Short mmCIF file of C-alpha atoms in Angstrom, two decimals:
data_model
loop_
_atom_site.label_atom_id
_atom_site.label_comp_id
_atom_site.label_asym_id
_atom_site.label_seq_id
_atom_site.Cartn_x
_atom_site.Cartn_y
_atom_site.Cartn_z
CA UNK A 21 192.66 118.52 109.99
CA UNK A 22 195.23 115.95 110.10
CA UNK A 23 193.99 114.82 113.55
CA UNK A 24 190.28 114.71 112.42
CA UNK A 25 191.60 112.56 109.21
CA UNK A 26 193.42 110.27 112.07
CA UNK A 27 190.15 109.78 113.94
CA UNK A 28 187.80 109.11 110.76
CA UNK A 29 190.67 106.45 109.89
CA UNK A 30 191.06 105.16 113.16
CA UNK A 31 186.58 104.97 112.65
CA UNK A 32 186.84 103.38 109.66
CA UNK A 33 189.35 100.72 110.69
CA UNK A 34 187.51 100.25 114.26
CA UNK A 35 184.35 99.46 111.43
CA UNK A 36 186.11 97.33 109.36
CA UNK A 37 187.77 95.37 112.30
CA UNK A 38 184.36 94.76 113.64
CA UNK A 39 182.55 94.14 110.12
CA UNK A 40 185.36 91.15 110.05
CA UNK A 41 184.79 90.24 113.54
CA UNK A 42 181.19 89.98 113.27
CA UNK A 43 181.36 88.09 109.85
CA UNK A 44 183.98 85.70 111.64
CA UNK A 45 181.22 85.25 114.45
CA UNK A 46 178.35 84.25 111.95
CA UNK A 47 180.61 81.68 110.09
CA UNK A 48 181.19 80.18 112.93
CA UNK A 49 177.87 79.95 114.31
CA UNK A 50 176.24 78.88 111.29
CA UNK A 51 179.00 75.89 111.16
CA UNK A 52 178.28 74.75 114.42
CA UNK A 53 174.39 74.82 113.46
CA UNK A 54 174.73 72.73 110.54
CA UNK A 55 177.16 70.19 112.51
CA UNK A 56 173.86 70.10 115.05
CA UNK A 57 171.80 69.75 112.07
CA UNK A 58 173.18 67.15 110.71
CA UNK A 59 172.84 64.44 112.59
CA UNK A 60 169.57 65.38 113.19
CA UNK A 61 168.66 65.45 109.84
CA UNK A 62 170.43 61.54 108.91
CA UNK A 63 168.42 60.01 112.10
CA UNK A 64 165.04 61.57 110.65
CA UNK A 65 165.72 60.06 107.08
CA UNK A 66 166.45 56.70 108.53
CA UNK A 67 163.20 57.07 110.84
CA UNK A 68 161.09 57.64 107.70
CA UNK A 69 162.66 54.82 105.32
CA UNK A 70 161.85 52.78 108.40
CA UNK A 71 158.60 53.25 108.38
CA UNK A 72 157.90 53.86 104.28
CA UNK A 73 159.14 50.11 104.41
CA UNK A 74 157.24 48.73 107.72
CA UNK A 75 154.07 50.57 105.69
CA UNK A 76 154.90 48.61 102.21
CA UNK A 77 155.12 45.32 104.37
CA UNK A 78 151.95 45.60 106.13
CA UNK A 79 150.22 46.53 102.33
CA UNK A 80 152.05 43.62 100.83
CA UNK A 81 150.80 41.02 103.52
CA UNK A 82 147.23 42.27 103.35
CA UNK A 83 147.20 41.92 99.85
CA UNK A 84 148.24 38.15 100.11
CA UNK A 85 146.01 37.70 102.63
CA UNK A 86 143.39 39.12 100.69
CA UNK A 87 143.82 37.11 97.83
CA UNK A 88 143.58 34.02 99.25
CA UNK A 89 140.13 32.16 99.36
CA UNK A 90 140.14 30.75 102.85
CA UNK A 91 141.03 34.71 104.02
CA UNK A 92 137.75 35.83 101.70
CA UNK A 93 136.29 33.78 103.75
CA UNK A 94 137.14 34.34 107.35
CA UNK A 95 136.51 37.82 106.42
CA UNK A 96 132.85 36.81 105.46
CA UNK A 97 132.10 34.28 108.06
CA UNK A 98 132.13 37.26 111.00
CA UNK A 99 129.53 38.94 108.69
CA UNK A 100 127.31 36.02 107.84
CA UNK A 101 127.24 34.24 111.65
CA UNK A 102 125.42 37.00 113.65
CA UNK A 103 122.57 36.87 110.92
CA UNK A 104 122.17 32.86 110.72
CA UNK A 105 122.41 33.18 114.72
CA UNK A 106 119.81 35.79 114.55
CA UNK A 107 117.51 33.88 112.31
CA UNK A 108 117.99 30.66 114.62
CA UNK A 109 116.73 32.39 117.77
CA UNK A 110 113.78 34.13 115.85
CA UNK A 111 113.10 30.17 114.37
CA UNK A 112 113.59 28.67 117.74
CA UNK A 113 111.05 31.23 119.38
CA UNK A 114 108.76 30.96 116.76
CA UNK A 115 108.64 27.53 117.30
CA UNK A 116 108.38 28.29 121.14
CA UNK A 117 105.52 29.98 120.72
CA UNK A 118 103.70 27.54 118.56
CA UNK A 119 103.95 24.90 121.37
CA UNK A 120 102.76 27.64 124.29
CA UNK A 121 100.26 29.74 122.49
CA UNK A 122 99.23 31.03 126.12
CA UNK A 123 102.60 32.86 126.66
CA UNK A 124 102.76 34.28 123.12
CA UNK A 125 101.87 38.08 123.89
CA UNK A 126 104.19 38.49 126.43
CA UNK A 127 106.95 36.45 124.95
CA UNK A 128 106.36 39.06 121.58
CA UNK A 129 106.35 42.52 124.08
CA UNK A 130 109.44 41.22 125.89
CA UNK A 131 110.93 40.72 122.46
CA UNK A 132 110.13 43.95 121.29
CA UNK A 133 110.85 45.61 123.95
CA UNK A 134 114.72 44.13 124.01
CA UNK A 135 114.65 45.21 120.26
CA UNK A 136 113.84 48.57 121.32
CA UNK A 137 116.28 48.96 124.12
CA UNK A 138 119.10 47.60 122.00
CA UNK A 139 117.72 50.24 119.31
CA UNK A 140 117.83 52.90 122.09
CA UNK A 141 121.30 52.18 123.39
CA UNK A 142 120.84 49.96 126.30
CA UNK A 143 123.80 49.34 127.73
CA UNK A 144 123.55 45.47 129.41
CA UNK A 145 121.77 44.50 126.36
CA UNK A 146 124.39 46.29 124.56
CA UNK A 147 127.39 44.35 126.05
CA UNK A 148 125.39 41.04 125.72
CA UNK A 149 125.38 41.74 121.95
CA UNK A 150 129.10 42.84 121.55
CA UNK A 151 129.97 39.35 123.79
CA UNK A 152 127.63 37.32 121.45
CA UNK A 153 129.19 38.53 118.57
CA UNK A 154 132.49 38.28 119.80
CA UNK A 155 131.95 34.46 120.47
CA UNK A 156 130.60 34.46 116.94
CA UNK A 157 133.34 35.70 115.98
CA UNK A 158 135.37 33.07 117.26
CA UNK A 159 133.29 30.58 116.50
CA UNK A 160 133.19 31.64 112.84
CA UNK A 161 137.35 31.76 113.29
CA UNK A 162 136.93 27.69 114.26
CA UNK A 163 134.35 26.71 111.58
CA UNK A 164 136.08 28.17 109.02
CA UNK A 165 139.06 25.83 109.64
CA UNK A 166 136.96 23.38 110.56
CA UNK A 167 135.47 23.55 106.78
CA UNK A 168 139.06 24.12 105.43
CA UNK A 169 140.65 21.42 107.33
CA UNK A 170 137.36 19.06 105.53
CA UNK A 171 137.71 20.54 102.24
CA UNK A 172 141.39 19.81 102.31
CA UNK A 173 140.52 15.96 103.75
CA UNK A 174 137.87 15.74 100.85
CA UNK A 175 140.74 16.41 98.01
CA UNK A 176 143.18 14.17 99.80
CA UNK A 177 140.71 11.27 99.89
CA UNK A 178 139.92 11.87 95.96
CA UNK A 179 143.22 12.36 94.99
CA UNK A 180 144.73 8.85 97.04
CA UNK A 181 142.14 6.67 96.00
CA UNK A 182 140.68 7.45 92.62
CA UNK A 183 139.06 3.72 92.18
CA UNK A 184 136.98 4.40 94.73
CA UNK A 185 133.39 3.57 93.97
CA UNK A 186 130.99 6.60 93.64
CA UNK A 187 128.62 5.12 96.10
CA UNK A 188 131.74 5.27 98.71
CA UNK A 189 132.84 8.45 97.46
CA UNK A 190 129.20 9.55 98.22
CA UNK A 191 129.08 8.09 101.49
CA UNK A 192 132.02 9.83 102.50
CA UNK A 193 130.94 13.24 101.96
CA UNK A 194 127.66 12.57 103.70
CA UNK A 195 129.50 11.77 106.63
CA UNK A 196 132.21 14.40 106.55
CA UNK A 197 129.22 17.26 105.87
CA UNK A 198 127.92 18.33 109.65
CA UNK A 199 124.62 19.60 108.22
CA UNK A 200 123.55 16.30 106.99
CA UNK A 201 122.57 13.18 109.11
CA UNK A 202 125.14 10.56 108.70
CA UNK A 203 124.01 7.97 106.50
CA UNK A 204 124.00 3.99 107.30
CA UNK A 205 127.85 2.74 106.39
CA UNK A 206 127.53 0.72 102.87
CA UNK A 207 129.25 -2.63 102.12
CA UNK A 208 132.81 -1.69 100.42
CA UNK A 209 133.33 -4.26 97.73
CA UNK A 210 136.95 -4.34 96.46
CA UNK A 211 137.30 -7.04 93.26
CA UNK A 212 141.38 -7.64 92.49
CA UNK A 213 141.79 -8.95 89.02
CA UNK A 214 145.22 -10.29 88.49
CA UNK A 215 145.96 -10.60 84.64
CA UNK A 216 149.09 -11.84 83.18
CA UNK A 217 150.36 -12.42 79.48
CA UNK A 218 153.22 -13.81 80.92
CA UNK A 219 153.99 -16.98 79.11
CA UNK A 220 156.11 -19.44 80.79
CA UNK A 221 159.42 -21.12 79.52
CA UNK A 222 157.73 -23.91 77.82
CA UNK A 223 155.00 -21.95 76.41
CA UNK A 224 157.35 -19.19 74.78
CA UNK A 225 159.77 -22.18 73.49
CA UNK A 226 156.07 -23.86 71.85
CA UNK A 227 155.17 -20.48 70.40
CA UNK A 228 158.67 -19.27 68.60
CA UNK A 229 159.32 -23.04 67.08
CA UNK A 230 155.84 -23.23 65.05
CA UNK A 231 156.41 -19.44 63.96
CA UNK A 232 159.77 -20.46 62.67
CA UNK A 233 158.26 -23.46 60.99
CA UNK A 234 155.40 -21.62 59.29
CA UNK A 235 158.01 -19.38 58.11
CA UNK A 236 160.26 -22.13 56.88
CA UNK A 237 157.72 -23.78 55.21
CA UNK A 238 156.76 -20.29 53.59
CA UNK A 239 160.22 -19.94 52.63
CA UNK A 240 160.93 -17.03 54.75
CA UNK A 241 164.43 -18.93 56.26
CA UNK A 242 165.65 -15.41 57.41
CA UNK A 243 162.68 -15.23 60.19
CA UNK A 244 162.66 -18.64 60.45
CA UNK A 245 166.43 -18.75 61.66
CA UNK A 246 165.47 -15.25 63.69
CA UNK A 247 162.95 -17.29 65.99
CA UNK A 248 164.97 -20.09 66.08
CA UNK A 249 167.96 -18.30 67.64
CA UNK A 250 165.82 -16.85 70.11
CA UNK A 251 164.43 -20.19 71.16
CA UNK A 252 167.73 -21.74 71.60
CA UNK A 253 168.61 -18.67 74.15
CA UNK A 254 165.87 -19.74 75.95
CA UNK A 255 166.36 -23.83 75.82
CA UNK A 256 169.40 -25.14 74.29
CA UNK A 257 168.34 -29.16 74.40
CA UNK A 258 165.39 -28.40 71.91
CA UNK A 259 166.23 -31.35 69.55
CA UNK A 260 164.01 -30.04 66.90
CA UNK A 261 164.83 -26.27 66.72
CA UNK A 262 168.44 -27.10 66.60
CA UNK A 263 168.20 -29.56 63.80
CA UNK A 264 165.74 -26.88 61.96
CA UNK A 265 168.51 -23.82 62.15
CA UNK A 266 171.43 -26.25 61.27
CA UNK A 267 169.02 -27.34 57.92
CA UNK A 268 168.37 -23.69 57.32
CA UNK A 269 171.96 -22.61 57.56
CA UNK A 270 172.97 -25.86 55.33
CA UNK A 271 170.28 -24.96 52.44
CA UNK A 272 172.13 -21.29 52.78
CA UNK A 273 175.49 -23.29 52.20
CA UNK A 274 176.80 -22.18 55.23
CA UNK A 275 178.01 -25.56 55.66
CA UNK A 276 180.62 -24.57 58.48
CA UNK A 277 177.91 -22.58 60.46
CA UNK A 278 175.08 -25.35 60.16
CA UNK A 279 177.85 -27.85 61.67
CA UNK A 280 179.08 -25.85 64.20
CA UNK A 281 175.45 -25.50 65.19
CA UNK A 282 175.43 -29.39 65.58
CA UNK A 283 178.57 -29.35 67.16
CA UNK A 284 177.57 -26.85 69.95
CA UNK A 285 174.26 -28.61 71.03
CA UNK A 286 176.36 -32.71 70.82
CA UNK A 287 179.32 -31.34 73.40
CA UNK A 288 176.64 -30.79 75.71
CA UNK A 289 174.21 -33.60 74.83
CA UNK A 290 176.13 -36.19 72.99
CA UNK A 291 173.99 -38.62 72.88
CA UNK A 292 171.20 -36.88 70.52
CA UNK A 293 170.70 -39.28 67.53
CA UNK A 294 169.16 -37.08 65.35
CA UNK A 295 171.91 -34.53 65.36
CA UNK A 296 174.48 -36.91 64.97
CA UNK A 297 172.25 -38.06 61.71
CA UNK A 298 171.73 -34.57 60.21
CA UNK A 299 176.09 -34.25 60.51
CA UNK A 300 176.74 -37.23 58.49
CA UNK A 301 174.35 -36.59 56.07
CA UNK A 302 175.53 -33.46 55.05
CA UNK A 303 178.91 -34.61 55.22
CA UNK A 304 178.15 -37.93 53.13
CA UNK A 305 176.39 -35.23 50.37
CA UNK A 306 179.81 -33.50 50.23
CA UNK A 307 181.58 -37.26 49.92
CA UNK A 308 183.01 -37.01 52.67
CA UNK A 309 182.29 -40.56 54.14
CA UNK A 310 185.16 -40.40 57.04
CA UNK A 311 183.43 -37.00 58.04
CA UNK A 312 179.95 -38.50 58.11
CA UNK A 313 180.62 -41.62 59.81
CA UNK A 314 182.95 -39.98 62.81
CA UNK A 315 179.13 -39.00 64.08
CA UNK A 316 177.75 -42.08 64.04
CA UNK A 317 180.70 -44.34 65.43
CA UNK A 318 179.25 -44.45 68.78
CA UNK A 319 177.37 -46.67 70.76
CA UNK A 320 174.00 -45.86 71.45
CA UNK A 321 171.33 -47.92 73.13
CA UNK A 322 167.88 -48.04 71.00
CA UNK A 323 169.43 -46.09 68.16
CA UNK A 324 166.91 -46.31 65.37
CA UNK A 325 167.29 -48.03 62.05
CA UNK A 326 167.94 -45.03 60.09
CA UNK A 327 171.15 -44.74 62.41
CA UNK A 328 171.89 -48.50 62.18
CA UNK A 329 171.27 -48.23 58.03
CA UNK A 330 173.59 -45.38 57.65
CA UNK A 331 175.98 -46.35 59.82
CA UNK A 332 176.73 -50.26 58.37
CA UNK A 333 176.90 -48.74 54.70
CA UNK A 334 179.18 -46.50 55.43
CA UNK A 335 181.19 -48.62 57.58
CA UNK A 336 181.29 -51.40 54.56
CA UNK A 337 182.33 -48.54 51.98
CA UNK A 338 184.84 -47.52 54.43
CA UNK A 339 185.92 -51.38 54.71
CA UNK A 340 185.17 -51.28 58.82
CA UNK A 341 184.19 -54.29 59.09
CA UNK A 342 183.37 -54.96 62.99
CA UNK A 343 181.59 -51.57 62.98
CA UNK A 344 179.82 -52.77 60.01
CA UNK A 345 178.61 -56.09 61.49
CA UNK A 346 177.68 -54.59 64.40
CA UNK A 347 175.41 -52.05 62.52
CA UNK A 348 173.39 -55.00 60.63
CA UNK A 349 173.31 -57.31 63.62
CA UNK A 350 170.96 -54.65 65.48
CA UNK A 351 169.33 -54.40 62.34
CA UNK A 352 168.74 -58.20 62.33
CA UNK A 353 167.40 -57.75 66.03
CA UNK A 354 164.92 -54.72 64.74
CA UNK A 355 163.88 -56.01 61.62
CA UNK A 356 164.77 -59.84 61.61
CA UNK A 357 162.83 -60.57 58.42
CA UNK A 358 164.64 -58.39 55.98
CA UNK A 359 167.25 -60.41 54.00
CA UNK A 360 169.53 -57.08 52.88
CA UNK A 361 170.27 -56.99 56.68
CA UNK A 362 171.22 -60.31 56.86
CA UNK A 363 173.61 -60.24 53.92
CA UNK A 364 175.25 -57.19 55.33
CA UNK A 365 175.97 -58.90 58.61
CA UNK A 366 177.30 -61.63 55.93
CA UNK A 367 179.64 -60.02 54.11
CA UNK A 368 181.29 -58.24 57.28
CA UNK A 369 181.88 -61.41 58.71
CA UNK A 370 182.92 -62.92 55.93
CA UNK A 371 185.47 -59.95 55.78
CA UNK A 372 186.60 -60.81 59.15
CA UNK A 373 186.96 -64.19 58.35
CA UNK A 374 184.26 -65.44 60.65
CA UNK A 375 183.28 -67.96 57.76
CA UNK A 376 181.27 -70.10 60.35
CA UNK A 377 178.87 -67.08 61.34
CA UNK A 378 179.18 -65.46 57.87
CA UNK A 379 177.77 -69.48 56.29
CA UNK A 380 174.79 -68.83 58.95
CA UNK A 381 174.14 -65.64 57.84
CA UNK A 382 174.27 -66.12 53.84
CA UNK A 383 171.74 -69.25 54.47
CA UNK A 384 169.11 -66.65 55.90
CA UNK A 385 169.76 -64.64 53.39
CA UNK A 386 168.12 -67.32 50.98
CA UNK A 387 165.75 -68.83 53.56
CA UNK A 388 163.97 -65.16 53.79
CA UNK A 389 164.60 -64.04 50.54
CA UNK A 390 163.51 -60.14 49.63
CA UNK A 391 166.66 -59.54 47.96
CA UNK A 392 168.01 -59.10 44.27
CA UNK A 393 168.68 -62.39 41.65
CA UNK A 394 172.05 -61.36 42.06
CA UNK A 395 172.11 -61.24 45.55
CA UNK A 396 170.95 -64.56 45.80
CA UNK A 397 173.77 -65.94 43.06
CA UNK A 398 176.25 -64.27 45.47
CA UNK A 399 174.80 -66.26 48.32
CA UNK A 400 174.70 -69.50 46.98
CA UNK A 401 178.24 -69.39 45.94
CA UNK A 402 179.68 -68.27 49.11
CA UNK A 403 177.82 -71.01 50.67
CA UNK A 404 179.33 -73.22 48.26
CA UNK A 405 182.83 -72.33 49.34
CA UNK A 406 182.45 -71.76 52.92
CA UNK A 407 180.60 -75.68 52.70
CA UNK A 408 183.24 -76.80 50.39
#
C-alpha cells in the first residue's frame, strides 16, 4: 500500500509539475504575442489619424472652394458650354441650310443619323464628343478667368477713378464686354477748377484792421484789441493798427502797456510821426511835459504841423528855446501867414537874445495880424525896446 501511495504521489506531483510547466509556457507565449501586438497595433492608430486628418483637409478645402463665387462658377461653366456650343452648331446649320435649300434633306438625314449613332453608342462619334467637351471644358476653365480677370479690372477702374464721367464709364464697359461690338472712342473732357480762399498778406492785414475798427467804434475794445494783435503778427509797420491798440490799451488805463506798444513799433521804425505824437500826448495828459516832448525832440523832414505845434509849446513851457524856434520857424515855412507862429519864433529868439531876428519877427507879427489885443500890446513894446 505504501508503494501504491508513493506512485499516486509521485502522479500527482508529475501533474502538478506539468500543470506549472504548462501555465509557465502560456505566460510566456501570450507575453511575447502582445509584445508582437503592440507595435502593430501603435503603427495602425497612427495610419488611421493620418488619414481621419488627410480626409478632414480634403472636406475643409472643398468647402472653401465651394463657397466661393468664381468656384460656383467654374463648376457651372463645364455644364452650360456644351449646350450654348450645341445650340451654335444647330444655329449655324440652320442658317446653312437657309442659304443651300438644295442640300437640305441630306444635310437633315446625315444629322440625324449622327444623332442616332451617338444615341446608339458609336464609338468615333463617341470620342469626338468626349474631345469636344473636353476642349469645352478648358475653354470654359479660360473664360471663366477671362470674365474674372474683367470683373476684377471693372471694380479697379470704378474704384481709382470715381469722377469719371458716366458716358466714359459706359464706354468702358462696352469695350471690355466681348459680346458687344466696340463702340466709337468718345471725347474725354477733363475741366480742373482751382479754387482758393486763400487771402494774401495784404488782404488778411485789410480785413482784421476794419473788423477791429467796427468793433472799436461799437465799443467792443476787447475784440477790437484781439484783431489788432493778430494783425501786428502778421505786419508789424502797420502805422494805423499800432496807434489803434496803443489808444485802446490807454482808454483801459494801461498806460505802461499802450506805451510799450509805441515803444516796440519806434525801435524798429523810428521815424513814424504819428507814434511819436500819440506818446507825448498821453504823456502831456498825465503832465508830464519832459516825458511828452523826449518823442518829439527829433528831427524829422516834412513833419506835419501838428508835430511842429506840439513840439514849440512844449519846448517854450519847458524854456528850450532853440528847439522852440526851430519848431515855429517850420511853422512859418508851412503856414507863413499865421501871426501866433511868428510870435513864437519871436519870443524864442528873443530868449536867446537874438534881438535883431526876434525885432523881425515881432514886426510880422503886427504886419499879419490874427492874433489877440494883447498879443499885439506885447509886440509893440518889445519893438519899442529892441528899437530903442
Amino acid at each position: 500500500m505504501s508503494v501504491i501511495n508513493k506512485m499516486l504521489k509521485d502522479l500527482d506531483n508529475r501533474s502538478d509539475a506539468e500543470k506549472a510547466a504548462n501555465a509557465a509556457s502560456a505566460k510566456s507565449s501570450t507575453l511575447n504575442l502582445q509584445k508582437k501586438t503592440q507595435p502593430k497595433n501603435s503603427i495602425t492608430l497612427i495610419l488611421l489619424l493620418v488619414v481621419i486628418i488627410t480626409l478632414l483637409a480634403l472636406i475643409a478645402w472643398q468647402m472653401v472652394g465651394r463657397s466661393d463665387p468664381q468656384y460656383a462658377e467654374l463648376q457651372q461653366l463645364p455644364q452650360q458650354l456644351p449646350q450654348q456650343a450645341k445650340l451654335a452648331n444647330q444655329t449655324a446649320k440652320s442658317i446653312e441650310n437657309k442659304d443651300s435649300g438644295s442640300s437640305t434633306g441630306s444635310e437633315s438625314n446625315s444629322t440625324d443619323s449622327a444623332v442616332n449613332s451617338t444615341a446608339a453608342g458609336s464609338s468615333p462619334e463617341k470620342n469626338a464628343e468626349s474631345n469636344q467637351v473636353g476642349e469645352n471644358e478648358v475653354t470654359a476653365i479660360e473664360a471663366a478667368k477671362i470674365q474674372a480677370s474683367r470683373k476684377s479690372s471693372d471694380t479697379e477702374i470704378n474704384t481709382v477713378s470715381p469722377s469719371v464721367s458716366p458716358e466714359l464709364s459706359s464706354s468702358i464697359s462696352t469695350s471690355t464686354s466681348p459680346a458687344e461690338p466696340s463702340s466709337e472712342p468718345q471725347a474725354q473732357s477733363f475741366v480742373i477748377e482751382k479754387t482758393s480762399n486763400t487771402l494774401t498778406p495784404e488782404e488778411r492785414v485789410e480785413k482784421l484792421l476794419n473788423k477791429a475798427k467796427s468793433a472799436y467804434d461799437r465799443g467792443y475794445i476787447t475784440e477790437a484789441i484781439e484783431q489788432l494783435t493778430k494783425l501786428l503778427t502778421i505786419t508789424d509797420d502797420n502805422i494805423e493798427a499800432r496807434n489803434l491798440l496803443a489808444g485802446a490799451w490807454y482808454g483801459r488805463g494801461e498806460m505802461n502797456r499802450s506805451i510799450a506798444i509805441l515803444n516796440d513799433g519806434l525801435q524798429r521804425y523810428p521815424l513814424v510821426e504819428t507814434w511819436r505824437i500819440t506818446a507825448a500826448k498821453m504823456f502831456f495828459k498825465e503832465n508830464n511835459l519832459v516825458g511828452a516832448f523826449s518823442y518829439l525832440d527829433v528831427n524829422l523832414s516834412n513833419a506835419s504841423k501838428e508835430f511842429y505845434t506840439l513840439k514849440g509849446n512844449l519846448a517854450r513851457e519847458l524854456k528850450l528855446y532853440p528847439q522852440a524856434e526851430e519848431a515855429y520857424r517850420n511853422l512859418t515855412l508851412i503856414e507863413p501867414y499865421v501871426g501866433n507862429w511868428w510870435l513864437g519864433m519871436a519870443i524864442a529868439q528873443d530868449s536867446q537874445n537874438k534881438f535883431e531876428m526876434a525885432l523881425e519877427s515881432y514886426k510880422k507879427v503886427i504886419n499879419i495880424g490874427g492874433v489877440s489885443s494883447q498879443s499885439i500890446e506885447f509886440s509893440n513894446q518889445r519893438i519899442n525896446v529892441l528899437e530903442g
